[in-house]
Each structure stands twice: as structure tokens, then as C-alpha cells.
């Protein structure tokens, strides 16, 4: 038997490198004479057939042996042994057993196994069967029997493609998942020939609708015109092109009874008035099934037992869900139009008889039953889509109203309103999908407003600012509320960009006549502060903050929190943030939850409540991911990096900072980038790397454009001063250091942050001569006593102890260092506690060494020798080590000679390699685990 040449190499596969590697491993074993089996399972459209063809083509290209390849023919499913007949007919040469004999007389599983082994004895044989779940039962049973017995030395490999592994239990199975975003985007680029003019909103809608299904994505993209792809023409609703995938999903239900099909159709139709992913109400389905004439026993069997619907339905509490989203759409697609309308009318009748709260769902069901445009019903839907209905339900209703509208402008306005409600519900994908249905010439301000608000949370900040400024200009004549929101959104985007001039420009456009008193005070106060009139600005901001004591609106409370942060009243910022979060949790909108949590977490960081800030920031990060708000996620990563720079571990700080910087760069989020860099620098300080910290912080604290963020750069000055002094570079950075401290001194007079006076005194102590520094540290501690807060006070005590130890007053140094260690431990600042403990040991006091996950190569060294060895392994010179550890270079040289002798190394390079072997792998594993968790 000679190899077949009828299987052709398919086009490139996207996002399947892992699956292809598994198949190549199986084929590699086959080439060496070892057989095996693999079942590829996946719902329709995910590329199961493409993978099988790729494997067969790759095997044939290498001329490694013959291939038997067959696909199921559903029409032959009731014909015994038709599947095996088709498989044997694909053989490239004569067989010991004629295929027609198998069809007429059958073949036992043992005989099939013997036949395959005989064929493999000549050359290693690859057997590929696609859609094996659609084979006749006899062929499936025989193939499964043979595949389970092919192993080492059999020279036969079987790869089976099936919807699930039920019929082939006991065989290794690989289930294909949807394509990830990168792979789906790459596939869409290929499908559109890499066209640069594909509108981003259209691209987003195609990817969302396809949900990682490559066949569905190809179908959807192939049905759009160039104008629709470019965004010049509104997208149709719903999108066409998925019919073949839906038919394939529906085919799995063909064997179910008529009553079960009726109940599946009821379940699919009942989800039409629900938010995406909410499923349907089990109680409603029971009533609808009874009204449709289904027996109670049948309803119980299908709704409460997965086997009753062949796994199509799954129950979770009082909700019923389809096992796959496309399965629900397939049921609606396969049902005849008249039957589908009858089901919607039945549901509308049931819902219409309930209280007013069911009026909107009833209208949605009526809309689904409509045979064409209906202006009257569309108007009813629009009127009913108001509070207190959830934003997601309102979006669904407005989308139905738009589909029923006959007037183009009215249809565009309703799709825009549906997009805004979806945005408020936290469903950015649906919001963009609705915007894609709005024609480019029918916007009139509302659509650019929604686009800008979406970009504010999930796009380049500069784009969001420009879109919102343009929207405000269009909305100003007829919609003052949205005009205000658009201008405040543009100002927020400018703030995130670190552009004070752009922020002032947006705020100065706010029409005073349209704003209430607190809003006007907020606008005027922020403008005054940034224009260089802090006294007047602070007075206005304080009035705005006082007015918020009676506020119940989340937006007003968030603005009050911003006022408090600008004033430096961090406790008031925490209170306002907590109230804003409570309002968002109870009243919504869901889209505001990540921002509310971000602002509260940042206020808690400023007030020294690092653990609480971390908890709120983690919750905010999950909410940002759930609602598709990448900009908010970036800011929250920065907050988490700052929290980890205090609490540790260093790997978490680095991972969060990397995530923040990765997101900040493309979207121009200067504030997030600055906070993340500050966090890494603070972690460097905790780890005893002041040189690296100074290098990171220098650009952040300099005045002028292109440096640190205008609103937060002063916060990093104390760390910068500490890093420069501890690294021994105070003389080199004299001018820049003096300017930073001078600016910080001026800022101290303009903020009420209770920690700032203590930080200023600490900076002056670091820069003062030794005889003056002690008094400065005492001044700082007095400020700390009034302000409270363990962490900042502990940092001051640590530096005070370091100074005393450097002056050879080791006995006096132990008290401040001991206080610092206890305070760091009390506020869970583990990295800083380690630094304090090291200083305390160097001062001659016994301190328990931290757990380093095993003895390691330094276990035989003294604590001081360990610290010197680690610094040297990191590349520090003797002088740099001496500055870090507050000892003389001669002391470092003495200890280093003893380290070399104790460890048996002869150079700094050998020492670095030794430490890398001892601890590098462990640290790398821990770092990779932390990054995976993030």
C-alpha cells in the first residue's frame, strides 16, 4: 500500500500551537514504530477538522506512511458499518479485506484491530476520522475497541474528531477551546487581508460575536461589505453569516423528542428579554411549558436532569442556562418562523399578566414576535426602558426598539441609547456592538459621547479626550447633563495623561450656568489650584467637600473624594470614597465600580492603610476585567504595586508594576506609569538598592513636561531624597536635589496631608550635617506623633538608627532600629522589616533571621557577611556596599575576603554564579507563579 496524496495541506491555523505540538508528538512516536490514539473534541466551528487535516497533511509530506482519512456522512448514520466502509475506501491501495465486504457482512472489533495492525506492519499507518460522533454505532464501537489497544510497537495511530468523548471513553482526549483574543485578531486580519481601514468598533463587534469561534468569525466577516467593515455603513442587526455554525450546533439536538424541542425553544426565547448570560427563569419555563401542553413529568425530567435535554440545558438555582451560548442561538435559528413567533407570543402573554415590573420583558417578547417594523411597539419599548429596570435590560429593550424603527435617525438614536445603557451596565462589548449599528452621519453628539466614555476606560486617553470634547460641543445646545459629563470625562482623560494644560482647557469649557453649586465650586477650585492660586482654589474645594456631606450621587461623591485628595485631607478622601462605593454597590451603575474602588484604594494608600487598599484594589481589578475597562485595570495595578512595595513580596510589586507600565504606554496613562515606577523604586529602597531607586525617581520629581505627573510627583520626593543620600550621590545631584526639596517645602505649605511635615523634616535630616540631623529627626518624630501612621514613622526611625550606627553610636542606634522593626511588622511591611532587622543585627542585637526557603549557599556566613555577599553578587562595588550598609569600604573588603574563603570562590563573578544557582531558580519559579496569578 502506497501513501495517499488526496489530503491537501490546509491554510495556517491560528492559536493552535499547543494542540499542534501534541499531535506532532503523537506522529513522532508513530514514525518510530509506537502507535497510540487521541480524541479531539470541540463544538462545531472551533477547528477540529482543520487540525485533523493538518496532521494528515504533515504526515504525508514527510512520506512517513499511508493515511486513512474519512469524514462522517450524517445521512448514513443508520446504515451499519457505513463509517468503516468509508474509512477503508480511503486506502490508497488494495486491502486484505474488501471495503464492500465490511458493508455487507460487517466486521468484528477484533478483526478491525488485526487489519489495522497488518497495514501498519508494512509502514506506520495514520488513521484520521472526523465527526466520528455521527458514524453509525457499529463503526464507532469497533473503532473505539481498536484504538484502545494500539500502543507501543503497534505502528498505528488513530486521531478521532468528535463533538465529545462519550463514545470513546478511555481514550486520551484533547478538548479545543475558543481562540484567544490575539489569535482571533490575527485570523480576522487574514480574513480581511490585513485591511488597515477596518473600523475598531466593527472589529470589536466581530470578535465579540464570534466568541473565539474561527468558523463563525469567517462567516461573519465574509458577509460584510467594505463599507460596513470600514464603519462607513451601519452594521445589520443581527449580524448575518453564522448560519452554518448554528446549523451544526442544532444538528446535535435532532434526535430529541418533539416535546423536548418545544421546551428548548421556550428556554431559548425566554432569554431574549434577559441580560446576556443571565439565562432564563425556571418558574417562567414551567408555566410556559404547561401552557404549551407539556406534561409536568416531562418538564421535570428536562429542566431538572441534564440527561433529559442531552446536556443542552443546565440549571443553576432558579435559572436555566444553555450549555453553550451558540446552542441557544441555534435553537432559535432552526425553529420555523411561525413556531418561533408563537412561542414569543405565549411568553409575552404570560409576562403581560404579571405586575408592572414585567411590562418591559413582555414588550421585548412582543417585539421578538413581530413580523416587521412596528413604530408603535418601538415607542412603547423606549418609554418602558427606564429606571428602575437594570441597565442591561434597558439596553436589550432599546436595541429591540431600534430594530423595529422605520426612521433612520430614530433607529440610530435608539441604538445609541442601547449602547449607553450597555456601557453603564459594564458590558463594553455590547456597547460597542450597538454603536456599530449607528450610521456615521446620524450621531448628533450622543454616539461620540458614548464612544468617548468607552475610550476613557478602555482606550488611548488622548482619543477619549478629543472624542468627549467634540461630543460636548455637539450636545451643548440640547443636552446640558451629558455636556457636563463629557467635559468632566475629557478633564479626567487629561488628568490621566498628566497634561495640566489640557485639563484646564476641558474644565474651563464647563458652562457654569449648567452646573449646580457643588459642581461649580469643584470646577472653579480645581482650575484655581492648577492655575497657581492655591489659597482660593483650596477654599472652593473645601466648600465642595463640605457640600458632599449630604450628597447621594456617586459622581458628586467621587468629585468630593478628588477634592479631599488635592487638599491633602486623606481621611476625608477615604470617607467620601467609601460612601461613593456604597452608592455604586446599591444603585449602580456597574460601570462605575472599578473607578470607585480605584479612588478609594488610592485614598487608603495615602492614609497608610495599605492592607485595606490592597483588598479594595484587588476587587477593583476583578471588576475592571469583568467590565472590559483596561485603563481602570492599569491604574489598579499601579495601586497594587504601591501596596506591595510596602507589604511585599517584591515579586508582586514587580509584576503589578510591569502590568501597569504595559497598559500605560499604549494608552498614554502618565499617572499610572508614574505610580508604578515609584512603587518599584520604593521596593528598591526596601531591598537596600538606593542607587537603582534614585535612578528611577530622578525623572519623576523633576519639574517640566515629560517628567512625573503634575499632581503626584511631589509624593515621590521623600523617597527620592532618601535614595540619593543613601546611595552616596547627594553631592552629584546637589542642584537637582535642592530644587526638589525646595518644591516639596513649598508644597508642604499648600497641603493638609498630615504626613508631609514629618516627611519634610526627614528630608532635611538626611541632608543635614551629622550634628544637626539628630534634631531634625526628633522634629520629624514629633510630627509623626501628631499625624499617626506606623509606616512613615518607622521609616524615620530606621533612618535615625542608620545615622547613629554610621556615627559608631551602635548602642544608641538599637532603640530606633528596634522601634522601626516592630512598627514595620505591625503594619505588615515585610520587606522593610527585613531591612530594619538587618540594620539591628549589624548594630549587635540578635534578631531572628528571615526564612529564606532553605539554607542556601550563604548559611555558613554571618548576617553581615550575607548582606555584603548579596550586594556584591548584585554587582555593587565595595564603596556602594559600604554606603548601603553604613560601614566603611575597609570593613566591606575585610568581610568580603572572609566570604570568599568560607565559600571557596575566588572572584565576584564566581560568587554571583554561586548565589544564582542557590537562589535564582527558586526566585524565578516564585516570580513566574506570581505573574501567572496576576
Short mmCIF file of N, CA, C and O in Angstrom, two decimals, residues 681-734:
data_model
loop_
_atom_site.label_atom_id
_atom_site.label_comp_id
_atom_site.label_asym_id
_atom_site.label_seq_id
_atom_site.Cartn_x
_atom_site.Cartn_y
_atom_site.Cartn_z
N UNK A 681 10.63 51.77 42.70
CA UNK A 681 11.72 52.46 43.38
C UNK A 681 11.62 52.28 44.90
O UNK A 681 12.63 52.08 45.58
N UNK A 682 10.39 52.33 45.43
CA UNK A 682 10.23 52.15 46.87
C UNK A 682 10.60 50.72 47.27
O UNK A 682 11.17 50.48 48.34
N UNK A 683 10.28 49.76 46.41
CA UNK A 683 10.70 48.37 46.68
C UNK A 683 12.22 48.26 46.64
O UNK A 683 12.82 47.50 47.41
N UNK A 684 12.87 49.01 45.73
CA UNK A 684 14.34 49.02 45.69
C UNK A 684 14.90 49.55 47.01
O UNK A 684 15.89 49.02 47.54
N UNK A 685 14.29 50.60 47.53
CA UNK A 685 14.74 51.15 48.80
C UNK A 685 14.62 50.11 49.92
O UNK A 685 15.51 49.95 50.74
N UNK A 686 13.47 49.42 49.93
CA UNK A 686 13.27 48.41 50.98
C UNK A 686 14.31 47.30 50.89
O UNK A 686 14.73 46.75 51.91
N UNK A 687 14.72 46.97 49.65
CA UNK A 687 15.68 45.88 49.45
C UNK A 687 17.12 46.34 49.59
O UNK A 687 18.04 45.55 49.38
N UNK A 688 17.34 47.63 49.93
CA UNK A 688 18.71 48.12 50.09
C UNK A 688 19.40 48.43 48.79
O UNK A 688 20.61 48.30 48.67
N UNK A 689 18.62 48.90 47.77
CA UNK A 689 19.20 49.28 46.48
C UNK A 689 18.91 50.76 46.21
O UNK A 689 18.14 51.10 45.30
N UNK A 690 19.47 51.65 46.99
CA UNK A 690 19.13 53.07 46.82
C UNK A 690 19.59 53.66 45.49
O UNK A 690 18.96 54.59 44.98
N UNK A 691 20.66 53.14 44.92
CA UNK A 691 21.12 53.66 43.64
C UNK A 691 20.09 53.46 42.55
O UNK A 691 19.79 54.37 41.77
N UNK A 692 19.55 52.24 42.48
CA UNK A 692 18.51 51.97 41.48
C UNK A 692 17.27 52.82 41.75
O UNK A 692 16.65 53.35 40.82
N UNK A 693 16.92 52.98 43.03
CA UNK A 693 15.76 53.79 43.36
C UNK A 693 15.95 55.24 42.93
O UNK A 693 15.04 55.86 42.36
N UNK A 694 17.12 55.78 43.16
CA UNK A 694 17.39 57.17 42.78
C UNK A 694 17.31 57.34 41.27
O UNK A 694 16.79 58.35 40.77
N UNK A 695 17.82 56.37 40.53
CA UNK A 695 17.77 56.46 39.07
C UNK A 695 16.34 56.44 38.56
O UNK A 695 16.01 57.12 37.58
N UNK A 696 15.48 55.67 39.20
CA UNK A 696 14.08 55.62 38.76
C UNK A 696 13.34 56.91 39.14
O UNK A 696 12.49 57.40 38.38
N UNK A 697 13.63 57.43 40.32
CA UNK A 697 12.85 58.55 40.84
C UNK A 697 13.28 59.89 40.29
O UNK A 697 12.47 60.84 40.26
N UNK A 698 14.54 60.01 39.88
CA UNK A 698 15.03 61.29 39.38
C UNK A 698 14.15 61.91 38.32
O UNK A 698 13.71 63.07 38.44
N UNK A 699 13.80 61.17 37.24
CA UNK A 699 12.94 61.76 36.20
C UNK A 699 11.53 62.09 36.70
O UNK A 699 10.87 62.96 36.12
N UNK A 700 11.08 61.41 37.74
CA UNK A 700 9.69 61.62 38.19
C UNK A 700 9.52 62.92 38.96
O UNK A 700 8.43 63.50 38.95
N UNK A 701 10.55 63.37 39.65
CA UNK A 701 10.39 64.53 40.53
C UNK A 701 10.85 65.83 39.88
O UNK A 701 10.67 66.90 40.45
N UNK A 702 11.42 65.74 38.69
CA UNK A 702 11.85 66.97 38.03
C UNK A 702 10.65 67.76 37.54
O UNK A 702 9.67 67.19 37.05
N UNK A 703 10.71 69.08 37.58
CA UNK A 703 9.62 69.89 37.04
C UNK A 703 9.67 69.93 35.52
O UNK A 703 10.69 69.60 34.91
N UNK A 704 8.55 70.33 34.92
CA UNK A 704 8.51 70.49 33.48
C UNK A 704 7.81 69.35 32.79
O UNK A 704 7.52 68.31 33.39
N UNK A 705 7.53 69.52 31.48
CA UNK A 705 6.82 68.47 30.73
C UNK A 705 7.68 67.24 30.51
O UNK A 705 8.91 67.31 30.52
N UNK A 706 7.00 66.12 30.31
CA UNK A 706 7.70 64.87 30.02
C UNK A 706 8.35 64.23 31.22
O UNK A 706 9.20 63.35 31.07
N UNK A 707 8.00 64.69 32.44
CA UNK A 707 8.59 64.08 33.64
C UNK A 707 7.49 63.43 34.44
O UNK A 707 6.62 62.78 33.89
N UNK A 708 7.50 63.61 35.76
CA UNK A 708 6.47 63.00 36.58
C UNK A 708 5.12 63.66 36.40
O UNK A 708 4.99 64.73 35.80
N UNK A 709 4.10 63.02 36.96
CA UNK A 709 2.74 63.55 36.85
C UNK A 709 2.60 64.81 37.70
O UNK A 709 3.06 64.85 38.85
N UNK A 710 1.95 65.83 37.15
CA UNK A 710 1.88 67.12 37.82
C UNK A 710 1.20 67.04 39.19
O UNK A 710 1.50 67.84 40.08
N UNK A 711 0.29 66.09 39.39
CA UNK A 711 -0.47 66.04 40.64
C UNK A 711 0.15 65.12 41.68
O UNK A 711 -0.22 65.20 42.85
N UNK A 712 1.05 64.24 41.28
CA UNK A 712 1.54 63.24 42.23
C UNK A 712 3.06 63.21 42.36
O UNK A 712 3.58 62.47 43.21
N UNK A 713 3.79 64.00 41.58
CA UNK A 713 5.25 63.88 41.63
C UNK A 713 5.82 64.31 42.96
O UNK A 713 6.84 63.78 43.41
N UNK A 714 5.16 65.24 43.66
CA UNK A 714 5.67 65.66 44.97
C UNK A 714 5.63 64.52 45.99
O UNK A 714 6.44 64.47 46.92
N UNK A 715 4.71 63.59 45.81
CA UNK A 715 4.60 62.48 46.76
C UNK A 715 5.86 61.62 46.75
O UNK A 715 6.18 60.95 47.75
N UNK A 716 6.58 61.60 45.62
CA UNK A 716 7.76 60.74 45.49
C UNK A 716 9.03 61.43 45.96
O UNK A 716 10.09 60.78 46.03
N UNK A 717 8.99 62.73 46.29
CA UNK A 717 10.21 63.44 46.65
C UNK A 717 10.88 62.86 47.90
O UNK A 717 12.11 62.68 47.92
N UNK A 718 10.16 62.54 48.99
CA UNK A 718 10.86 61.96 50.16
C UNK A 718 11.63 60.68 49.82
O UNK A 718 12.75 60.48 50.32
N UNK A 719 11.05 59.83 48.99
CA UNK A 719 11.77 58.61 48.58
C UNK A 719 13.01 58.97 47.76
O UNK A 719 14.07 58.34 47.90
N UNK A 720 12.87 59.97 46.90
CA UNK A 720 13.99 60.38 46.07
C UNK A 720 15.14 60.91 46.92
O UNK A 720 16.31 60.53 46.72
N UNK A 721 14.83 61.76 47.88
CA UNK A 721 15.88 62.31 48.75
C UNK A 721 16.57 61.18 49.51
O UNK A 721 17.80 61.12 49.59
N UNK A 722 15.80 60.26 50.06
CA UNK A 722 16.38 59.13 50.79
C UNK A 722 17.27 58.29 49.89
O UNK A 722 18.38 57.89 50.27
N UNK A 723 16.80 58.02 48.67
CA UNK A 723 17.57 57.17 47.75
C UNK A 723 18.88 57.84 47.36
O UNK A 723 19.94 57.19 47.32
N UNK A 724 18.84 59.14 47.06
CA UNK A 724 20.06 59.84 46.64
C UNK A 724 21.08 59.87 47.78
O UNK A 724 22.27 59.61 47.59
N UNK A 725 20.62 60.17 48.99
CA UNK A 725 21.54 60.27 50.13
C UNK A 725 22.12 58.90 50.47
O UNK A 725 23.34 58.76 50.66
N UNK A 726 21.30 57.87 50.54
CA UNK A 726 21.79 56.54 50.91
C UNK A 726 22.72 55.95 49.86
O UNK A 726 23.55 55.10 50.15
N UNK A 727 22.55 56.37 48.60
CA UNK A 727 23.43 55.86 47.55
C UNK A 727 24.73 56.64 47.46
O UNK A 727 25.59 56.34 46.62
N UNK A 728 24.88 57.66 48.31
CA UNK A 728 26.11 58.44 48.31
C UNK A 728 26.23 59.40 47.16
O UNK A 728 27.34 59.82 46.81
N UNK A 729 25.11 59.80 46.54
CA UNK A 729 25.15 60.68 45.37
C UNK A 729 24.60 62.07 45.65
O UNK A 729 24.24 62.79 44.74
N UNK A 730 24.52 62.42 46.93
CA UNK A 730 23.95 63.73 47.26
C UNK A 730 24.77 64.86 46.65
O UNK A 730 24.21 65.87 46.21
N UNK A 731 26.08 64.69 46.61
CA UNK A 731 26.92 65.75 46.05
C UNK A 731 26.71 65.86 44.54
O UNK A 731 26.60 66.96 43.99
N UNK A 732 26.64 64.69 43.85
CA UNK A 732 26.43 64.71 42.40
C UNK A 732 25.12 65.37 42.02
O UNK A 732 25.03 66.13 41.06
N UNK A 733 24.06 65.04 42.77
CA UNK A 733 22.72 65.54 42.43
C UNK A 733 22.37 66.78 43.23
O UNK A 733 21.19 67.08 43.45
N UNK A 734 23.38 67.55 43.64
CA UNK A 734 23.15 68.67 44.54
C UNK A 734 22.11 69.66 44.05
O UNK A 734 21.15 69.98 44.76
#
